[in-house]
Coordinates of C-alpha atoms in Angstrom, one line a residue:
G1 CA 113.3 -12.7 12.3
K2 CA 112.1 -9.2 11.4
D3 CA 109.5 -7.6 13.7
E4 CA 108.0 -4.5 12.2
N5 CA 106.4 -3.5 15.5
N6 CA 109.6 -3.8 17.6
P7 CA 112.7 -2.0 16.4
V8 CA 114.7 -3.0 19.4
A9 CA 116.8 -6.1 19.1
P10 CA 116.7 -8.9 21.8
L11 CA 119.4 -8.5 24.4
S12 CA 121.2 -11.5 23.1
S13 CA 121.6 -10.0 19.6
A14 CA 121.7 -6.8 17.6
R15 CA 120.4 -5.6 14.3
V16 CA 122.5 -4.4 11.3
M17 CA 121.3 -2.8 8.1
A18 CA 123.7 -2.6 5.1
V19 CA 123.4 0.4 2.8
H20 CA 125.1 0.8 -0.7
P21 CA 125.7 4.5 -1.4
S22 CA 129.0 4.0 -3.3
P23 CA 128.0 5.6 -6.7
D24 CA 130.4 3.6 -9.0
A25 CA 130.6 0.3 -7.1
P26 CA 128.9 -2.8 -8.5
A27 CA 126.2 -4.8 -6.7
V28 CA 127.5 -6.4 -3.6
D29 CA 126.8 -9.3 -1.2
L30 CA 127.0 -8.9 2.6
L31 CA 128.7 -11.5 4.8
V32 CA 128.7 -11.7 8.6
D33 CA 131.3 -14.0 10.1
G34 CA 131.7 -15.6 6.7
A35 CA 128.0 -16.4 6.3
V36 CA 126.0 -14.7 3.5
A37 CA 123.5 -12.3 5.0
G38 CA 122.3 -10.5 1.8
T39 CA 123.0 -10.7 -1.9
G40 CA 122.8 -8.5 -4.9
L41 CA 122.7 -5.1 -3.1
A42 CA 123.0 -2.4 -5.7
F43 CA 123.5 1.4 -5.4
P44 CA 121.7 3.1 -3.7
N45 CA 119.6 0.4 -2.0
H46 CA 119.7 -1.1 1.5
T47 CA 118.9 -4.4 3.3
A48 CA 116.3 -4.8 6.0
Y49 CA 117.7 -5.0 9.5
L50 CA 119.5 -8.3 10.0
A51 CA 119.7 -10.0 13.3
V52 CA 123.3 -10.7 14.4
P53 CA 124.9 -12.1 17.6
T54 CA 126.5 -9.6 20.0
G55 CA 130.3 -9.3 20.2
S56 CA 132.9 -8.6 17.6
R57 CA 131.5 -9.6 14.2
N58 CA 133.5 -9.8 10.9
L59 CA 131.7 -7.9 8.2
K60 CA 132.6 -8.3 4.5
V61 CA 131.1 -6.5 1.5
R62 CA 131.9 -8.6 -1.5
V63 CA 131.3 -7.9 -5.2
S64 CA 128.3 -10.1 -6.1
G65 CA 129.2 -13.4 -7.7
T66 CA 132.9 -13.1 -6.9
T67 CA 135.3 -13.7 -4.0
T68 CA 136.5 -10.0 -4.2
D69 CA 136.0 -8.2 -0.9
V70 CA 135.8 -4.4 -1.1
I71 CA 135.3 -4.1 2.7
D72 CA 136.6 -6.4 5.4
A73 CA 136.0 -5.0 8.8
Q74 CA 135.4 -5.9 12.4
L75 CA 132.1 -4.5 13.8
P76 CA 131.7 -4.3 17.6
V77 CA 128.0 -5.2 18.2
G78 CA 126.3 -4.3 21.4
A79 CA 123.4 -6.2 22.9
G80 CA 120.0 -4.8 21.9
A81 CA 121.5 -2.2 19.6
S82 CA 120.8 -1.3 16.0
Y83 CA 123.4 -0.2 13.4
S84 CA 123.6 1.0 9.8
V85 CA 126.7 0.1 7.8
F86 CA 127.2 2.3 4.8
A87 CA 129.7 1.4 2.0
V88 CA 130.8 4.9 1.2
D89 CA 133.0 6.7 -1.3
V90 CA 134.0 5.8 -4.9
V91 CA 135.0 2.2 -5.4
T92 CA 138.7 2.9 -5.4
N93 CA 138.4 4.4 -1.9
I94 CA 135.5 2.4 -0.6
G95 CA 135.2 1.9 3.2
P96 CA 132.6 1.4 5.9
L97 CA 130.7 4.1 7.8
V98 CA 129.1 2.5 10.8
L99 CA 126.4 4.4 12.7
T100 CA 124.4 3.5 15.8
D101 CA 120.7 3.9 15.1
D102 CA 118.6 5.5 17.9
L103 CA 115.2 4.0 17.2
A104 CA 113.4 5.5 20.2
T105 CA 109.7 6.1 19.5
P106 CA 109.1 9.7 18.4
A107 CA 106.7 11.9 20.4
S108 CA 103.1 12.2 19.3
G109 CA 102.8 14.0 15.9
K110 CA 106.6 13.9 15.4
A111 CA 108.9 12.0 13.1
H112 CA 112.7 11.6 13.6
V113 CA 115.0 12.4 10.7
R114 CA 118.8 12.3 10.3
F115 CA 120.9 13.5 7.4
I116 CA 124.1 12.0 6.1
H117 CA 126.4 13.5 3.4
L118 CA 127.5 10.6 1.2
S119 CA 128.4 12.3 -2.1
P120 CA 132.2 12.0 -2.3
D121 CA 132.9 15.1 -4.5
A122 CA 130.2 17.4 -3.2
P123 CA 131.1 20.3 -0.9
A124 CA 129.7 20.9 2.6
V125 CA 125.9 21.5 2.5
D126 CA 123.0 22.7 4.5
V127 CA 119.5 21.1 4.3
A128 CA 116.8 23.7 4.5
V129 CA 113.1 24.3 4.0
Q130 CA 112.7 25.8 0.5
G131 CA 113.1 29.5 0.9
G132 CA 113.2 29.1 4.6
P133 CA 115.3 28.1 7.6
V134 CA 118.1 25.6 7.7
V135 CA 117.2 22.2 9.3
F136 CA 120.6 20.6 9.2
A137 CA 123.6 22.8 8.9
N138 CA 127.1 22.5 7.4
R139 CA 127.6 18.8 6.9
A140 CA 130.6 17.6 4.8
F141 CA 131.3 14.2 3.2
K142 CA 130.8 11.4 5.7
Q143 CA 129.3 13.7 8.3
F144 CA 125.9 13.2 9.7
T145 CA 123.3 14.5 12.2
A146 CA 121.6 12.9 15.1
F147 CA 118.0 11.7 14.6
T148 CA 116.1 15.0 15.0
P149 CA 112.4 15.4 15.8
L150 CA 110.4 17.2 13.2
D151 CA 106.6 17.8 12.9
A152 CA 105.0 15.1 10.7
G153 CA 103.9 16.4 7.3
T154 CA 105.1 16.9 3.8
Y155 CA 108.1 19.2 3.2
D156 CA 109.7 20.8 0.2
L157 CA 113.4 20.9 1.2
E158 CA 116.5 22.0 -0.6
V159 CA 120.2 21.2 -0.3
R160 CA 122.3 24.3 -0.3
L161 CA 126.0 25.1 -0.3
A162 CA 126.8 25.4 3.3
G163 CA 126.3 29.0 4.6
T164 CA 124.7 30.2 1.4
T165 CA 121.4 30.3 -0.4
T166 CA 122.8 28.5 -3.4
V167 CA 120.6 25.5 -4.1
V168 CA 122.4 22.4 -5.4
L169 CA 119.5 19.9 -5.1
P170 CA 115.8 20.4 -4.5
L171 CA 114.0 17.8 -2.4
N172 CA 110.3 18.2 -3.1
G173 CA 107.4 16.4 -1.4
I174 CA 109.3 14.7 1.4
A175 CA 106.6 13.0 3.4
L176 CA 107.2 12.4 7.1
Q177 CA 104.7 10.2 8.8
P178 CA 104.0 10.5 12.6
G179 CA 105.9 7.9 14.6
K180 CA 108.3 7.1 11.8
I181 CA 112.1 7.3 11.8
Y182 CA 114.0 8.2 8.6
T183 CA 117.5 8.5 7.3
V184 CA 118.0 10.9 4.4
F185 CA 121.4 10.8 2.6
A186 CA 123.0 12.7 -0.2
K187 CA 124.0 10.2 -2.9
G188 CA 125.8 10.2 -6.3
L189 CA 128.4 12.6 -7.5
A190 CA 128.2 16.4 -8.0
A191 CA 130.0 15.8 -11.3
G192 CA 127.9 12.7 -12.1
S193 CA 125.1 12.1 -14.6
G194 CA 122.4 9.5 -15.1
A195 CA 122.2 7.0 -12.2
Q196 CA 125.4 8.6 -10.6
A197 CA 124.0 12.2 -10.6
L198 CA 123.7 14.0 -7.3
G199 CA 120.5 13.1 -5.5
A200 CA 119.0 12.0 -2.2
Q201 CA 117.7 8.7 -0.9
I202 CA 115.3 8.1 2.0
I203 CA 115.4 5.1 4.3
A204 CA 112.6 4.3 6.7
N205 CA 114.3 2.9 9.8
N206 CA 111.1 1.6 11.4

């Protein structure tokens, strides 16, 4: 079961979180070795961490209410590890991006943050403090950073075209609590509108 106070999986198992950042894909179900592990996951949401046995696991992402699999992949699962599996790109090119999650406890007064670029048609970007220094530099689609320690607090950030001061997305009021671990990902489409517009999503990994 889920243990909010212990992000490390037992040595006989691992933990897997599924994330749906494909902007035009329908809601999906998650199957691990043929067993349904989560249902009705819609853009841009995610599951909790799910306990899975170690070894090579078959992971399917299936259109909810159907037998249509949009992802069918083998996931090597290490003992005690945690993973995030992102269903990325537009639905015609959808595929998995699997990241190992370092959930080591941040130092006192710090939060850990990583950034992932998951907007299929957006150019490479920097993430910076508004009017200030770059925090994460030059990440293109499907590229990501390591979890990076930052002082806890509330930040006004901005996503810029890489290497420039041109702002493509303001990120105001990003609150980072001490001891917490976060994933921030660019979502949607640069040419999108409404629910598919370019934006950002924050996941609390612990």
